[in-house]
Each structure stands twice: as C-alpha cells, then as structure tokens.
mmCIF file of C-alpha atoms and ligand atoms in Angstrom:
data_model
loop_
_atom_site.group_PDB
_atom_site.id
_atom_site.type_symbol
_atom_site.label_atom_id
_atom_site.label_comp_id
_atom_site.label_asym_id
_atom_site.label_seq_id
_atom_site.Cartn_x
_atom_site.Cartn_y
_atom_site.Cartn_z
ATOM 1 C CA UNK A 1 -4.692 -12.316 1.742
ATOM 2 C CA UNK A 2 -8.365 -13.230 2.272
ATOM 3 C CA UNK A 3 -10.399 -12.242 -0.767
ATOM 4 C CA UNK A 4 -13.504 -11.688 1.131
ATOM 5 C CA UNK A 5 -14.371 -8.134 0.246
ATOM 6 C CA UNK A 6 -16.148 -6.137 2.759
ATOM 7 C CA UNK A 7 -17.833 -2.563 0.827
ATOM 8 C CA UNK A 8 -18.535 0.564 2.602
ATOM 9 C CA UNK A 9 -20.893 2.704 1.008
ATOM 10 C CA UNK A 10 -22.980 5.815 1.796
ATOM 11 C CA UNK A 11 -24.829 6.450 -1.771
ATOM 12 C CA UNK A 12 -25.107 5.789 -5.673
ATOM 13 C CA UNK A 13 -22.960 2.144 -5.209
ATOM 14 C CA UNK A 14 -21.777 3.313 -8.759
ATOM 15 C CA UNK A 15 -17.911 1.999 -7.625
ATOM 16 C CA UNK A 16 -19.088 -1.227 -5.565
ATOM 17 C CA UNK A 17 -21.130 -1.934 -9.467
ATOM 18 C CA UNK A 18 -17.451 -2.123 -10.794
ATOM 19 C CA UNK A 19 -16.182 -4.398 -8.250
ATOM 20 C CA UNK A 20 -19.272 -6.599 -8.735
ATOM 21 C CA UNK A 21 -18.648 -6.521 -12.820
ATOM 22 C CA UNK A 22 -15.038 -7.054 -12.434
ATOM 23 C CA UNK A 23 -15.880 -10.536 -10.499
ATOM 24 C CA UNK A 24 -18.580 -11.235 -12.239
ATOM 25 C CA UNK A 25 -16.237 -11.417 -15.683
ATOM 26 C CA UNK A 26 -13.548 -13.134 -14.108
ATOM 27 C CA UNK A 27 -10.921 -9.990 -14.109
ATOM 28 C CA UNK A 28 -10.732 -9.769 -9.868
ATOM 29 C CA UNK A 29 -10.392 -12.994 -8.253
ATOM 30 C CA UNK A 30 -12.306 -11.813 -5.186
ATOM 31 C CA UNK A 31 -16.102 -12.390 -3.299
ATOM 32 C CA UNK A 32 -18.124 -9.615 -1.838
ATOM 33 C CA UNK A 33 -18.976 -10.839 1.671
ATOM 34 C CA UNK A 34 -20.760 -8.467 2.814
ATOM 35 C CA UNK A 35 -21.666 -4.660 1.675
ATOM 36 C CA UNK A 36 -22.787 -2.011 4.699
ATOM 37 C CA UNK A 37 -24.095 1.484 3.973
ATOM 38 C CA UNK A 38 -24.845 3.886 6.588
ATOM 39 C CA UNK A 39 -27.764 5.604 4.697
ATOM 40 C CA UNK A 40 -30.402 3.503 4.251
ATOM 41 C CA UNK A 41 -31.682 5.594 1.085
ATOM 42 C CA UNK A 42 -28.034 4.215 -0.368
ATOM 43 C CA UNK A 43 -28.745 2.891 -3.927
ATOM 44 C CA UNK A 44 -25.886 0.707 -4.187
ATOM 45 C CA UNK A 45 -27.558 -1.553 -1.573
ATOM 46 C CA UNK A 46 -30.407 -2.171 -4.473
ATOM 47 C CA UNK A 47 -27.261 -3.197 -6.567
ATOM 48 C CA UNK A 48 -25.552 -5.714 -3.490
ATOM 49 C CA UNK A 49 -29.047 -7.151 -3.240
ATOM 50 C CA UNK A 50 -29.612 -7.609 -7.214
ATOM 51 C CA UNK A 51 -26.052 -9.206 -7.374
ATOM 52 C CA UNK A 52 -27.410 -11.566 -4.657
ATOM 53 C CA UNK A 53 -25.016 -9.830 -2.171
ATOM 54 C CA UNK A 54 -25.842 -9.308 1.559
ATOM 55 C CA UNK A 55 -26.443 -5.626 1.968
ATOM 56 C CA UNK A 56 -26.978 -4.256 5.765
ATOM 57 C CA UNK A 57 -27.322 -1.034 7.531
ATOM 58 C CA UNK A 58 -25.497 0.273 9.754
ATOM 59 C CA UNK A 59 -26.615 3.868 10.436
ATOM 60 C CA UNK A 60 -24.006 6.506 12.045
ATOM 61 C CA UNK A 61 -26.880 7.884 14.237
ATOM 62 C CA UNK A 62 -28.013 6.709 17.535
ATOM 63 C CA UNK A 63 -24.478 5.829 19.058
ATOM 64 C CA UNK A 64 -23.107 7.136 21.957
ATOM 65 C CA UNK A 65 -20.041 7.789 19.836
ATOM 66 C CA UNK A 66 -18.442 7.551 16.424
ATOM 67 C CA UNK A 67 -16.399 4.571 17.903
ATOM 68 C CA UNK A 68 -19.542 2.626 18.918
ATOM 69 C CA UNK A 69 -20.563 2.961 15.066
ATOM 70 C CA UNK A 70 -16.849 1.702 13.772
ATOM 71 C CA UNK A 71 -17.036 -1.026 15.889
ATOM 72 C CA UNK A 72 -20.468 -2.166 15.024
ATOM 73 C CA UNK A 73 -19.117 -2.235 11.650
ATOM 74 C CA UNK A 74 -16.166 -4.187 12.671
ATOM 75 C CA UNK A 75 -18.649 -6.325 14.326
ATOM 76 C CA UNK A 76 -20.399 -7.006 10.854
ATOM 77 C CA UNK A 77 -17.246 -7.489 8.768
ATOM 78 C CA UNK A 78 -15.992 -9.785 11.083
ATOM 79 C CA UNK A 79 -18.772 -11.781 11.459
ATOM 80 C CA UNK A 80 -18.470 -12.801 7.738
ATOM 81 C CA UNK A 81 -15.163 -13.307 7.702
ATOM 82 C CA UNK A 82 -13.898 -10.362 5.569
ATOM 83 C CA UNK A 83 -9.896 -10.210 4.748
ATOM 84 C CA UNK A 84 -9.495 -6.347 2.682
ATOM 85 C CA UNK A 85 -12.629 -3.372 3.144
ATOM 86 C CA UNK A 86 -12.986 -1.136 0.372
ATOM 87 C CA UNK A 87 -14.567 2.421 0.932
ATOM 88 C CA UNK A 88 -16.407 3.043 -2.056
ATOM 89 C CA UNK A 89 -18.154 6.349 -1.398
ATOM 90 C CA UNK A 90 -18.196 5.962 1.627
ATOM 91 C CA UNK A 91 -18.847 9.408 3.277
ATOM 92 C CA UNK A 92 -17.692 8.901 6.957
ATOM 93 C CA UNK A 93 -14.613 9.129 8.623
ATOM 94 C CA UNK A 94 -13.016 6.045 9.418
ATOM 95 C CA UNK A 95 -11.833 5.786 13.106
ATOM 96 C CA UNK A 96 -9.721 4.065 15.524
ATOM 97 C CA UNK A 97 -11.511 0.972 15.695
ATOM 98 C CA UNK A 98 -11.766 0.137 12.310
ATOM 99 C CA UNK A 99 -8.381 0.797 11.370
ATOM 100 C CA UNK A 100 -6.705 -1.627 14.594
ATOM 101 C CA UNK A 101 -9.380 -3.964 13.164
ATOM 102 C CA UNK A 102 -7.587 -4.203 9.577
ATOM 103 C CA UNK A 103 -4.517 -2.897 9.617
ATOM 104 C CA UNK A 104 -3.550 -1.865 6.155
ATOM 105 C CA UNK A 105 -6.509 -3.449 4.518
ATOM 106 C CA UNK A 106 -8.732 -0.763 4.110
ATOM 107 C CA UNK A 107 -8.708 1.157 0.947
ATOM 108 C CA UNK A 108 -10.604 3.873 -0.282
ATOM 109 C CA UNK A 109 -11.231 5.180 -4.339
ATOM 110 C CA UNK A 110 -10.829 9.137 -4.446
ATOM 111 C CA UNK A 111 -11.423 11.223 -7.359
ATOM 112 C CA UNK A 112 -8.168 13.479 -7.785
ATOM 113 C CA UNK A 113 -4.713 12.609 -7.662
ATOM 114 C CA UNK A 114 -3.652 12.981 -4.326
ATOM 115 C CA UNK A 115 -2.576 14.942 -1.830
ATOM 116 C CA UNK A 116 -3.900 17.373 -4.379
ATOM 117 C CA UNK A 117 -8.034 17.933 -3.581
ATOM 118 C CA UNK A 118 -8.893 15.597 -0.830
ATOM 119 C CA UNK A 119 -11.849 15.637 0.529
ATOM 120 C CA UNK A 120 -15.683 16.419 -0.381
ATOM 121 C CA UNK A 121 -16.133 18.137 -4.023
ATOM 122 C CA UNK A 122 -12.686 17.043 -5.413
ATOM 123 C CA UNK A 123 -13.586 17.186 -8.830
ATOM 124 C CA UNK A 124 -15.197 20.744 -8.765
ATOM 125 C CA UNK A 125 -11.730 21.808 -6.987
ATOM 126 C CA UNK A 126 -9.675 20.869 -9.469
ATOM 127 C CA UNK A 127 -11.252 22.847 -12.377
ATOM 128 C CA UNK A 128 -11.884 26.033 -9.680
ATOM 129 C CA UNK A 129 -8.164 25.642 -9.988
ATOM 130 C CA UNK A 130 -7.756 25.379 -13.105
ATOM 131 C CA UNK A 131 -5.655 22.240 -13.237
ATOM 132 C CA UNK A 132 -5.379 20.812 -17.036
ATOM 133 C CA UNK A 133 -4.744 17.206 -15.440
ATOM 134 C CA UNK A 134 -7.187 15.177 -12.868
ATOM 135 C CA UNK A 135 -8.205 12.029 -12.165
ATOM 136 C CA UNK A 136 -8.413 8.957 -9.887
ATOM 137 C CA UNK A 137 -6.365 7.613 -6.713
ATOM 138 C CA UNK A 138 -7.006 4.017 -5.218
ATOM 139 C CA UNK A 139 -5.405 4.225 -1.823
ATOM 140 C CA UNK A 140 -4.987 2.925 1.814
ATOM 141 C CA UNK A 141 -7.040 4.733 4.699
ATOM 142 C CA UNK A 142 -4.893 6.125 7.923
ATOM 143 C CA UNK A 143 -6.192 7.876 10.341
ATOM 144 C CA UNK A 144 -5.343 11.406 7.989
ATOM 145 C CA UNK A 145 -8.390 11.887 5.323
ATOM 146 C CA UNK A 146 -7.372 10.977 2.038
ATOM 147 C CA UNK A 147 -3.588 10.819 2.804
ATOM 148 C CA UNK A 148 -2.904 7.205 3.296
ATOM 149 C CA UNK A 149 -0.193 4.660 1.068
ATOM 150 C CA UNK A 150 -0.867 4.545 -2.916
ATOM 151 C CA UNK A 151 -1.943 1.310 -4.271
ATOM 152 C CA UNK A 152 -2.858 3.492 -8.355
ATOM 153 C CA UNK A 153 -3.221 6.302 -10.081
ATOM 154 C CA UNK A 154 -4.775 7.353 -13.435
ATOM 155 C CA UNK A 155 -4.931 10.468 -14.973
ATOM 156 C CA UNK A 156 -7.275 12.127 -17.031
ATOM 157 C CA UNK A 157 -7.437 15.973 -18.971
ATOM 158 C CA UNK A 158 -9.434 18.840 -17.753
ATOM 159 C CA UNK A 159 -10.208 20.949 -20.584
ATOM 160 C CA UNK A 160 -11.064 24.167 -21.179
ATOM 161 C CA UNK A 161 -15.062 24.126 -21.623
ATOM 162 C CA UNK A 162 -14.763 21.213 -18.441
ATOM 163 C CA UNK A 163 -17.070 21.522 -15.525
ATOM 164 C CA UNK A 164 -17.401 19.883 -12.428
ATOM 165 C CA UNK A 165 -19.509 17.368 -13.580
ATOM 166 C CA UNK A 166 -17.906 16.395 -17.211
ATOM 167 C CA UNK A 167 -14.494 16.281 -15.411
ATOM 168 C CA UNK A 168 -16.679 14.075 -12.871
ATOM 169 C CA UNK A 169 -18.250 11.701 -15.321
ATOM 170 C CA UNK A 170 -14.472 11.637 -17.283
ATOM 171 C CA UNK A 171 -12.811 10.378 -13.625
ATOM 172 C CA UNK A 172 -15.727 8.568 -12.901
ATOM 173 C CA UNK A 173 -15.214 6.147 -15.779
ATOM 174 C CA UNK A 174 -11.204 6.016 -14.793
ATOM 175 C CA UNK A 175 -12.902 5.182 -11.041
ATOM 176 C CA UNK A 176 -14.557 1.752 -12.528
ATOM 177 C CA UNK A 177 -11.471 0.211 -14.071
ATOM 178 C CA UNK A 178 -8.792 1.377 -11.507
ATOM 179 C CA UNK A 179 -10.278 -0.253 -8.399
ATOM 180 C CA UNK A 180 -11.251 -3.922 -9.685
ATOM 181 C CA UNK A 181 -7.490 -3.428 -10.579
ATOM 182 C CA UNK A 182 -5.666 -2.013 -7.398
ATOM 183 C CA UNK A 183 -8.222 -4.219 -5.433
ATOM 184 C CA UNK A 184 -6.447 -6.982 -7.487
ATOM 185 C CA UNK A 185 -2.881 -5.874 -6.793
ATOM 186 C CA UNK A 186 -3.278 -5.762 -3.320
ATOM 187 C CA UNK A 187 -5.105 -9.239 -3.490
ATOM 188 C CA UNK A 188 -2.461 -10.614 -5.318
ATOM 189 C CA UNK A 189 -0.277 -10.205 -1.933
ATOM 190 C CA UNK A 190 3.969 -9.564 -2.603
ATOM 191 C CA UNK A 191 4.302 -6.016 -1.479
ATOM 192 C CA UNK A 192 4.898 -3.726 1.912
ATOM 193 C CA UNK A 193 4.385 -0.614 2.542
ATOM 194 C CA UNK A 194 7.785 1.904 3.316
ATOM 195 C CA UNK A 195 6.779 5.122 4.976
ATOM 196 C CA UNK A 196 4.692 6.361 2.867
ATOM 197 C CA UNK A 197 5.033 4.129 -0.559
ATOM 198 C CA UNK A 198 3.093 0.693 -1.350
ATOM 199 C CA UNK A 199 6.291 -0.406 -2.745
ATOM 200 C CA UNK A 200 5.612 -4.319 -4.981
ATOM 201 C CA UNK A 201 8.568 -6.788 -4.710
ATOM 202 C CA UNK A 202 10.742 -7.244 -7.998
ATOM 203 C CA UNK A 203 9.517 -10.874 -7.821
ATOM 204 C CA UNK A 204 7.051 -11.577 -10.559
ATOM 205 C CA UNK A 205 6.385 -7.981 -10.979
ATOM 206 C CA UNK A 206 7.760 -5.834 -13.975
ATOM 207 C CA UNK A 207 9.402 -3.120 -12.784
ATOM 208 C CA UNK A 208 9.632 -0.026 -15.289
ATOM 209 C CA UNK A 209 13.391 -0.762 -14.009
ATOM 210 C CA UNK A 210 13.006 -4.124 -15.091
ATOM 211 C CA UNK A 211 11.723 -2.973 -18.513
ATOM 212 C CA UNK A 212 14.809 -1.002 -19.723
ATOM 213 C CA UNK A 213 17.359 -2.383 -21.936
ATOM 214 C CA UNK A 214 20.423 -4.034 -19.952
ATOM 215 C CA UNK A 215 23.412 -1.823 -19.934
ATOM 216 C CA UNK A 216 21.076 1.530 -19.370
HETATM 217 C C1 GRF B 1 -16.687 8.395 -6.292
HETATM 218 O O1 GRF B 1 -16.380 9.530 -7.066
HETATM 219 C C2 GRF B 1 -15.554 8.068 -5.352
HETATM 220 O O2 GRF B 1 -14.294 8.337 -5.889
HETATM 221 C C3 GRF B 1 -15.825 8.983 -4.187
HETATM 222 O O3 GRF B 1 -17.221 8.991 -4.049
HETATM 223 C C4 GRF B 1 -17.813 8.685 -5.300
HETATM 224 C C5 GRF B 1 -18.683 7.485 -5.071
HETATM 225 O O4 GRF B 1 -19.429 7.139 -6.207
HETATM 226 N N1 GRF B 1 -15.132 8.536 -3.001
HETATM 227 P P1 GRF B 1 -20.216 5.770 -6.241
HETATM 228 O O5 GRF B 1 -21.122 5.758 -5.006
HETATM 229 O O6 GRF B 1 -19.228 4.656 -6.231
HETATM 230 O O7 GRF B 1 -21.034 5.823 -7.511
#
C-alpha cells in the first residue's frame, strides 16, 4: 500500500502529533502528505505546519452539498498522491464520495471499544454507564458511524472516583500508541477484510493460534 498518509482533522491535532512522533522516531514507516481540517481555528494544523507538513482548509460551509465538500477533499488527497486517510478527530461525517475514492483505506481512532459508545462524548458515556472497562478502537470508516472493520483495540479501567475527563486523558494516552501501530499494520499490507473482521494472513504474522504449544 502507498504510505502517503492523508489526516483529517477538525480540532486539538493531539492524534495526528502521534502519527507525526511515531515517524519522526522511526516506529511507522509512513509520510504525511498532506493534513486537511475543516475548522480553520484547528490547532493541529499549527502542529502539520511546525512538522513542516502541508496543512490546508477545507471548510464544510459554503457547498451546495455535503458531497461537494467530500469531493473537494478527495480532490486534495488526490492531488498529493495519498494511498491510506486517517480521521483523527475528525468531526464530520464521511460520505459517498470519499469512501468510492478509497475503498477500505480510511480509518478513523475512536475512544471506546466499539459498537459500545459511538459517537460524540464516548468517554463521558461510558462512566454515565458505569462500565469498569473503556478504552480505544482504531478502525475502518463505512458509510455506518463508528461501525466499520477493526484494525485494534486497547483497553483501559474506569474506576470508581473516574470522570469523563480522567477516563478521557487515561484513553487518550492508549489513543497515541494504538494508531502509529494499527496505521502500521494496515501499512504493512497481508490482510482482507471478511464481513465484518480485518482478518491478517497466518503468513509472517503470529497468530495467538500460532503461539500455543503443538498438540493443544
Ligand atoms: C480523540 O479522542 C479521538 O479518539 C476522537 O477525537 C479525539 C481527537 O483528539 N475521534 P485529537 O484532536 O487527536 O487530540
């Protein structure tokens, strides 16, 4: 797969800061082509632009219709030649456009483990509900919010004096290692994607299969 990274962002860039340190120290073999935010108050554009990263906006209003805004976008990312996108709090829905335009190579970072709490607020759902395990899920984007393909998971406690924002700050951290990493496994090519499972070839990959003793 290309390893031209193209990062969607609407605010804080804290995510796309990850992906940029992950390169930066050599653990994701990947470039940043190109970073878009529709906001243009977005501070991860400061961050692109320090990293000496093209940051443009593309603002959601003033289109005759959402699709007209995807495929501006689409216009952008292909214009630099970008192979996966990666959502990185990036508050929009994606559309029809975008999606034909990369067919499973769009991800998005959410903080819960899905299905459970999609959408805005995730982290203050899952203590309303009193959940005593959170935490952070890299996956594909479908048409569905939140519901595409699973590239990772990590889990983290919510504990008893939690509230939204230490169980925030607690995934948050999660947030920065797991997508350098899942951006990295779906990089590294040698999977497919049945139904609904991102399912990695035996090949090369250890399998918790592959990790028992022979005979059990
Ligand atoms: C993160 O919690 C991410 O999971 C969610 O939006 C937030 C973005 O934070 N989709 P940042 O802009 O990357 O700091």
């Amino acid at each position: 797969m290309n390893r031209r990274l193209g990062v969607l962002i609407s605010g804080r860039g804290s995510n796309l800061q990850a992906l940029i340190a992950a390169i930066g120290d050599g653990r994701l073999d990947a470039a940043i082509a190109l970073v878009i935010s529709n906001r243009a108050d977005a501070e991860g554009l400061a961050r692109a632009r320090a990293a000496g990263i093209e940051a443009v906006i593309v603002s959601h209003r003033g289109w005759p219709s959402r699709a007209d805004h995807d495929r501006a976008i689409v216009g952008e990312l292909r214009a630099r030649d970008v192979g996966l996108v990666c959502l990185a709090g990036y508050m929009r829905l994606v559309g029809a456009p975008l999606l034909e335009a990369f067919p499973n190579a769009i991800l998005n970072i959410h903080p819960s483990l899905l299905p459970s709490f999609p959408g805005v607020d995730a982290q203050r759902q899952a203590v309303e509900h009193g959940v005593r395990v959170s935490g952070v899920t890299v996956h594909f984007v479908t048409p569905e919010l939140d519901s595409g393909p699973i590239v990772l998971q990590r889990a983290v406690p919510v504990l008893d004096d939690d509230t939204a924002d230490t169980v925030a700050a607690r995934i948050l951290a999660e947030e920065h290692k797991a997508y350098p990493e899942a951006v990295g496994l779906v990089l590294a090519g040698g999977w497919r994607i049945e139904g609904r499972r991102f399912v990695r070839s035996a090949t090369g990959v250890s399998t918790s299969r592959s990790r028992l003793p022979a005979g059990s």
